[in-house]
CSV table of C-alpha atoms in Angstrom, one decimal:
chain,number,residue,atom,x,y,z
A,209,MET,CA,0.0,0.0,0.0
A,210,GLN,CA,1.0,3.6,-0.5
A,211,LYS,CA,2.4,5.5,2.5
A,212,THR,CA,2.5,9.0,3.8
A,213,ILE,CA,3.3,10.4,7.3
A,214,ASN,CA,0.9,11.0,10.2
A,215,HIS,CA,1.9,14.5,11.2
A,216,LYS,CA,4.2,17.4,10.4
A,217,VAL,CA,7.9,17.4,11.2
A,218,GLN,CA,10.8,19.8,10.5
A,219,CYS,CA,14.4,19.4,9.6
A,220,SER,CA,17.0,22.3,9.5
A,221,GLY,CA,20.6,22.9,8.5
A,222,MET,CA,22.9,25.0,6.4
A,223,SER,CA,22.1,25.7,2.8
A,224,ILE,CA,24.2,23.7,0.2
A,225,THR,CA,25.9,27.0,-0.7
A,226,GLY,CA,26.9,27.7,2.9
A,227,GLU,CA,25.2,31.1,2.9
A,228,TYR,CA,22.4,30.7,5.5
A,229,GLN,CA,20.4,28.4,7.7
A,230,THR,CA,17.3,26.8,6.1
A,231,LYS,CA,14.6,24.3,6.9
A,232,VAL,CA,12.1,22.0,5.4
A,233,THR,CA,8.8,20.9,6.9
A,234,PHE,CA,7.4,17.5,5.9
A,235,SER,CA,3.6,17.2,6.0
A,236,PRO,CA,1.1,14.4,5.1
A,237,ALA,CA,-0.2,14.2,1.5
A,238,PRO,CA,-3.1,12.3,-0.1
A,239,PRO,CA,-2.7,9.1,-2.2
A,240,ASN,CA,-1.2,9.4,-5.7
A,241,SER,CA,0.2,12.9,-5.0
A,242,GLY,CA,3.8,11.8,-4.8
A,243,VAL,CA,6.5,14.1,-3.4
A,244,VAL,CA,5.7,17.7,-3.8
A,245,PHE,CA,8.1,20.6,-2.9
A,246,ILE,CA,6.4,23.9,-1.9
A,247,ARG,CA,8.4,27.1,-2.0
A,248,ASP,CA,6.7,29.0,0.9
A,249,ASP,CA,9.3,31.8,0.6
A,250,LEU,CA,7.8,32.8,-2.8
A,251,PRO,CA,4.5,34.6,-3.6
A,252,GLY,CA,1.7,32.1,-4.3
A,253,HIS,CA,3.7,29.2,-2.7
A,254,PRO,CA,4.6,27.5,-6.1
A,255,GLU,CA,4.8,23.8,-6.2
A,256,VAL,CA,7.4,21.6,-7.9
A,257,GLU,CA,6.5,17.9,-8.3
A,258,CYS,CA,9.2,15.2,-8.0
A,259,ARG,CA,9.5,14.3,-11.7
A,260,SER,CA,12.6,13.3,-13.7
A,261,GLU,CA,11.7,15.9,-16.4
A,262,TYR,CA,12.5,18.6,-13.9
A,263,ALA,CA,15.8,17.0,-12.7
A,264,ARG,CA,19.1,18.9,-13.3
A,265,THR,CA,22.7,18.3,-12.3
A,266,ASP,CA,24.1,21.8,-12.8
A,267,SER,CA,26.7,21.5,-9.9
A,268,ARG,CA,27.9,18.7,-7.6
A,269,TRP,CA,24.3,18.0,-6.5
A,270,THR,CA,20.9,17.4,-8.0
A,271,SER,CA,18.1,20.0,-8.4
A,272,LEU,CA,14.5,20.1,-9.6
A,273,VAL,CA,13.7,23.1,-11.9
A,274,LYS,CA,10.1,23.8,-13.0
A,275,ASP,CA,9.9,27.0,-15.1
A,276,THR,CA,11.9,29.4,-13.0
A,277,ILE,CA,11.4,27.7,-9.6
A,278,ARG,CA,14.4,25.8,-8.3
A,279,ILE,CA,14.7,23.1,-5.6
A,280,GLU,CA,18.4,22.6,-4.8
A,281,HIS,CA,20.1,19.6,-3.4
A,282,THR,CA,17.3,17.0,-3.5
A,283,GLU,CA,19.2,13.7,-3.5
A,284,HIS,CA,19.7,13.0,0.3
A,285,LEU,CA,16.1,14.0,1.2
A,286,LEU,CA,14.6,12.0,-1.6
A,287,ALA,CA,16.8,9.0,-0.6
A,288,ALA,CA,15.3,9.2,2.9
A,289,VAL,CA,11.8,9.3,1.6
A,290,ALA,CA,12.3,6.4,-0.8
A,291,GLY,CA,14.4,4.4,1.7
A,292,LEU,CA,11.5,4.4,4.1
A,293,GLY,CA,9.0,3.5,1.4
A,294,ILE,CA,7.1,6.8,1.7
A,295,ASP,CA,5.1,7.6,-1.5
A,296,ASN,CA,3.3,10.8,-0.7
A,297,VAL,CA,4.6,13.8,1.2
A,298,LYS,CA,4.6,17.6,1.0
A,299,VAL,CA,8.0,19.3,1.6
A,300,HIS,CA,7.5,22.9,2.6
A,301,MET,CA,10.6,25.1,2.0
A,302,ASP,CA,11.7,28.5,3.3
A,303,SER,CA,14.4,28.9,0.6
A,304,PRO,CA,15.5,27.3,-2.7
A,305,HIS,CA,17.8,25.0,-0.7
A,306,ILE,CA,17.2,21.7,1.0
A,307,PRO,CA,19.4,21.8,4.1
A,308,VAL,CA,22.6,20.0,4.6
A,309,VAL,CA,22.2,17.6,7.5
A,310,SER,CA,24.2,14.9,9.3
A,311,GLN,CA,27.5,15.6,7.3
A,312,PHE,CA,25.8,15.3,3.9
A,313,SER,CA,24.0,12.1,4.7
A,314,SER,CA,20.3,11.2,4.9
A,315,GLU,CA,20.3,10.4,8.6
A,316,ALA,CA,18.5,13.5,10.0
A,317,PHE,CA,15.9,13.3,7.3
A,318,VAL,CA,15.2,9.7,8.1
A,319,ASN,CA,15.0,10.3,11.8
A,320,ALA,CA,12.5,13.2,11.2
A,321,LEU,CA,10.3,11.1,9.0
A,322,ILE,CA,10.3,8.2,11.5
A,323,GLN,CA,9.2,10.7,14.1
A,324,ALA,CA,6.4,11.7,11.8
A,325,GLU,CA,5.1,8.1,11.9
A,326,PRO,CA,4.8,6.7,8.4
A,327,VAL,CA,1.3,5.3,7.8
A,328,ASN,CA,-0.4,3.1,5.1
A,329,GLN,CA,-3.0,4.7,2.8
A,330,SER,CA,-5.9,3.2,1.0
A,331,LEU,CA,-4.4,2.7,-2.5
A,332,PRO,CA,-1.7,0.3,-3.7
A,333,LYS,CA,1.7,1.6,-4.6
A,334,SER,CA,2.4,2.8,-8.2
A,335,THR,CA,5.3,0.7,-9.5
A,336,LEU,CA,7.3,1.0,-12.7
A,337,LYS,CA,9.0,-2.2,-13.8
A,338,ILE,CA,12.3,-2.6,-15.7
A,339,THR,CA,11.3,-5.2,-18.4
A,340,GLU,CA,14.5,-5.1,-20.5
A,341,PRO,CA,18.1,-4.0,-19.9
A,342,GLN,CA,18.9,-0.3,-20.0
A,343,TRP,CA,22.3,1.4,-19.8
A,344,VAL,CA,23.9,4.9,-19.7
A,345,PHE,CA,27.5,5.5,-20.5
A,346,ASP,CA,29.7,8.4,-19.6
A,347,SER,CA,33.4,9.2,-19.2
A,348,PHE,CA,35.8,11.6,-17.4
A,349,ILE,CA,39.4,12.7,-17.7
A,350,TYR,CA,41.8,12.1,-14.8
A,351,GLU,CA,45.5,13.1,-15.2
A,352,GLY,CA,45.2,13.0,-19.0
A,353,GLU,CA,43.6,9.6,-19.2
A,354,ARG,CA,39.9,9.0,-20.1
A,355,TYR,CA,37.9,6.6,-17.9
A,356,GLU,CA,34.5,5.1,-18.6
A,357,SER,CA,31.5,5.0,-16.3
A,358,ILE,CA,28.3,3.0,-16.8
A,359,LEU,CA,25.0,2.7,-15.1
A,360,ILE,CA,23.0,-0.4,-15.9
A,361,ALA,CA,19.3,-1.3,-15.1
A,362,LEU,CA,18.3,-4.9,-15.3
A,363,PRO,CA,14.9,-6.6,-14.7
A,364,SER,CA,14.3,-7.6,-11.1
A,365,GLN,CA,11.3,-8.4,-8.9
A,366,GLN,CA,12.6,-6.0,-6.3
A,367,PRO,CA,14.5,-2.7,-6.2
A,368,VAL,CA,18.1,-3.6,-5.9
A,369,PHE,CA,21.2,-1.3,-6.0
A,370,THR,CA,24.8,-2.2,-6.5
A,371,TYR,CA,27.8,0.2,-6.7
A,372,LEU,CA,31.4,-0.4,-7.6
A,373,LEU,CA,33.6,2.5,-6.6
A,374,ASP,CA,36.8,2.3,-8.6
A,375,TYR,CA,38.8,5.5,-8.6
A,376,PRO,CA,41.7,5.9,-11.1
A,377,GLY,CA,45.0,6.4,-9.3
A,378,ARG,CA,43.6,4.5,-6.3
A,379,GLN,CA,42.9,7.5,-4.1
A,380,LEU,CA,40.5,5.1,-2.3
A,381,PRO,CA,40.6,1.3,-2.5
A,382,THR,CA,38.1,-0.3,-4.8
A,383,GLN,CA,34.8,-0.8,-2.9
A,384,LEU,CA,31.5,-2.6,-3.5
A,385,ALA,CA,28.2,-1.8,-1.9
A,386,HIS,CA,24.9,-3.7,-2.4
A,387,TYR,CA,21.4,-2.9,-1.1
A,388,ARG,CA,18.0,-4.4,-1.5
A,389,LEU,CA,15.3,-1.8,-0.9
A,390,THR,CA,12.4,-3.1,1.3
A,391,GLY,CA,10.9,0.2,2.5
A,392,GLY,CA,11.7,-0.9,6.1
A,393,LEU,CA,14.1,0.2,8.8
A,394,ASP,CA,17.1,-1.6,7.2
A,395,PHE,CA,17.7,1.6,5.3
A,396,VAL,CA,18.4,3.3,8.7
A,397,SER,CA,21.1,0.8,9.6
A,398,GLU,CA,22.6,0.1,6.2
A,399,LEU,CA,22.7,3.4,4.3
A,400,SER,CA,21.1,6.5,6.0
A,401,ALA,CA,24.3,7.4,7.9
A,402,ALA,CA,26.7,7.0,5.0
A,403,ARG,CA,28.2,10.5,4.4
A,404,SER,CA,29.1,12.3,1.3
A,405,TYR,CA,32.8,13.0,0.9
A,406,ILE,CA,35.4,14.7,-1.2
A,407,MET,CA,39.1,13.8,-1.8
A,408,ASP,CA,41.7,16.2,-0.3
A,409,PHE,CA,42.8,17.5,-3.7
A,410,GLU,CA,39.2,18.7,-4.4
A,411,TYR,CA,39.0,20.8,-1.2
A,412,SER,CA,39.7,24.3,-2.7
A,413,GLN,CA,37.4,23.6,-5.7
A,414,VAL,CA,34.5,22.4,-3.5
A,415,ALA,CA,35.0,25.1,-0.9
A,416,LYS,CA,34.2,27.7,-3.6
A,417,LEU,CA,30.9,26.1,-4.2
A,418,ILE,CA,29.6,25.3,-0.8
A,419,GLY,CA,31.4,27.8,1.5
A,420,ASN,CA,30.5,27.4,5.2
A,421,ALA,CA,28.8,24.0,4.4
A,422,MET,CA,32.4,22.7,4.2
A,423,ASP,CA,32.1,22.3,8.0
A,424,GLN,CA,29.8,19.3,7.3
A,425,CYS,CA,32.0,17.8,4.6
A,426,LEU,CA,34.1,14.6,5.1
A,427,VAL,CA,37.5,15.1,3.5
A,428,LEU,CA,39.4,11.9,2.6
A,429,SER,CA,42.9,11.0,1.4
A,430,GLY,CA,44.4,7.7,0.6
A,431,GLY,CA,45.1,6.9,4.2
A,432,THR,CA,42.0,8.0,6.1
A,433,ALA,CA,40.0,4.8,6.5
A,434,GLU,CA,39.9,5.3,10.3
A,435,LYS,CA,37.4,8.2,9.6
A,436,LEU,CA,34.9,5.9,8.0
A,437,ARG,CA,31.8,4.5,9.6
A,438,TRP,CA,32.0,1.4,7.4
A,439,GLU,CA,35.0,0.3,5.4
A,440,ASN,CA,32.9,0.9,2.2
A,441,GLU,CA,31.2,4.0,3.4
A,442,PRO,CA,32.0,6.0,0.2
A,443,ALA,CA,30.4,3.3,-2.0
A,444,ARG,CA,27.4,3.2,0.4
A,445,HIS,CA,26.9,6.9,0.0
A,446,LYS,CA,27.0,6.5,-3.8
A,447,LEU,CA,24.0,4.2,-3.3
A,448,VAL,CA,22.3,6.9,-1.3
A,449,ASP,CA,22.8,9.3,-4.2
A,450,LEU,CA,21.6,6.7,-6.7
A,451,LEU,CA,18.5,6.0,-4.7
A,452,GLY,CA,17.7,9.7,-4.3
A,453,ASP,CA,18.3,10.5,-7.9
A,454,LEU,CA,16.2,7.7,-9.2
A,455,ALA,CA,13.4,8.8,-6.8
A,456,THR,CA,12.9,11.7,-9.3
A,457,ILE,CA,11.0,9.1,-11.4
A,458,GLY,CA,8.2,9.7,-8.9
A,459,MET,CA,7.3,6.1,-8.1
A,460,SER,CA,8.9,2.9,-6.9
A,461,VAL,CA,10.9,1.1,-9.6
A,462,LYS,CA,11.5,-2.6,-9.7
A,463,GLY,CA,14.9,-3.2,-11.2
A,464,HIS,CA,18.5,-4.0,-10.4
A,465,PHE,CA,20.7,-0.9,-10.8
A,466,ILE,CA,24.4,-1.4,-11.1
A,467,GLY,CA,26.7,1.7,-11.1
A,468,ILE,CA,30.4,1.7,-11.9
A,469,ARG,CA,32.2,5.0,-11.3
A,470,THR,CA,28.9,6.8,-11.8
A,471,GLY,CA,27.5,10.0,-10.2
A,472,HIS,CA,24.5,12.4,-10.3
A,473,LYS,CA,24.8,13.1,-14.1
A,474,THR,CA,24.5,9.4,-15.1
A,475,ASN,CA,21.9,8.8,-12.4
A,476,ILE,CA,19.6,11.5,-13.7
A,477,ARG,CA,20.1,10.4,-17.3
A,478,MET,CA,19.0,7.0,-16.3
A,479,ALA,CA,16.0,8.3,-14.5
A,480,LYS,CA,14.9,10.2,-17.6
A,481,LYS,CA,15.6,7.3,-19.8
A,482,ILE,CA,13.5,4.9,-17.7
A,483,GLN,CA,10.6,7.2,-17.5
A,484,GLU,CA,10.6,7.8,-21.2
A,485,THR,CA,11.0,4.1,-22.0
A,486,PHE,CA,8.7,2.4,-19.5
A,487,GLY,CA,6.2,5.2,-18.9
A,488,GLY,CA,4.8,6.5,-15.6
A,489,ASP,CA,3.4,9.9,-14.9
A,490,GLY,CA,5.6,10.6,-11.9
A,491,GLY,CA,2.6,10.7,-9.6
């Protein structure tokens, strides 16, 4: 059955650009409404539905853009919603930015949504099924060499996610993370606390983008495994990003997603491809 939450709950933190404190308020939503972002800071309280056609990756994070209305940094919040199996929720915002919480993880969003008491609704879940293999290729340059990345979607009776983290130059050891989405509390123990990270050589570049939000950022080098919550925490966080980005499809997807060196750009390309290929209205 579809799920919403029983009552309102708030979550606050620094904006992704590090400029100001911001908050979101989750509130219940009726069946078949999906995830709807509401910009309460703007006249008329414009709404942006969670749909892959609105998804953008202009920076190091994912945004939704409908006409001129922007919702910045959606991936960790949407991962929390999808990870708990919540289908319908309103997200009231007091700025364009979803707050950075729990060191760029989904943990605080998950805790807030659990406090809001997820409840079943009267209608069955809307589900999109992967019926034939799909793939998205990309590439990047590192120290003059081109490296390939690929995201594959295969038919599966359940939502399953696998990520192979394989950095050129071995800044981090090769890591594998695997997760089967059930909509239960296993997301809390397995993925929600996995933090985003940057490598030490990226520090100055990222600091220009996120400013004071760097205080929440985990900075890694080749010898910092002792900082990690799991040995494969970076790969686990890539699954958080993948789950959150694919949530822009707007409904549960049954398929096995396998990412190798992929990121937000490939995730969103896959979300758009799936919605175009297999249908679904995002509601």
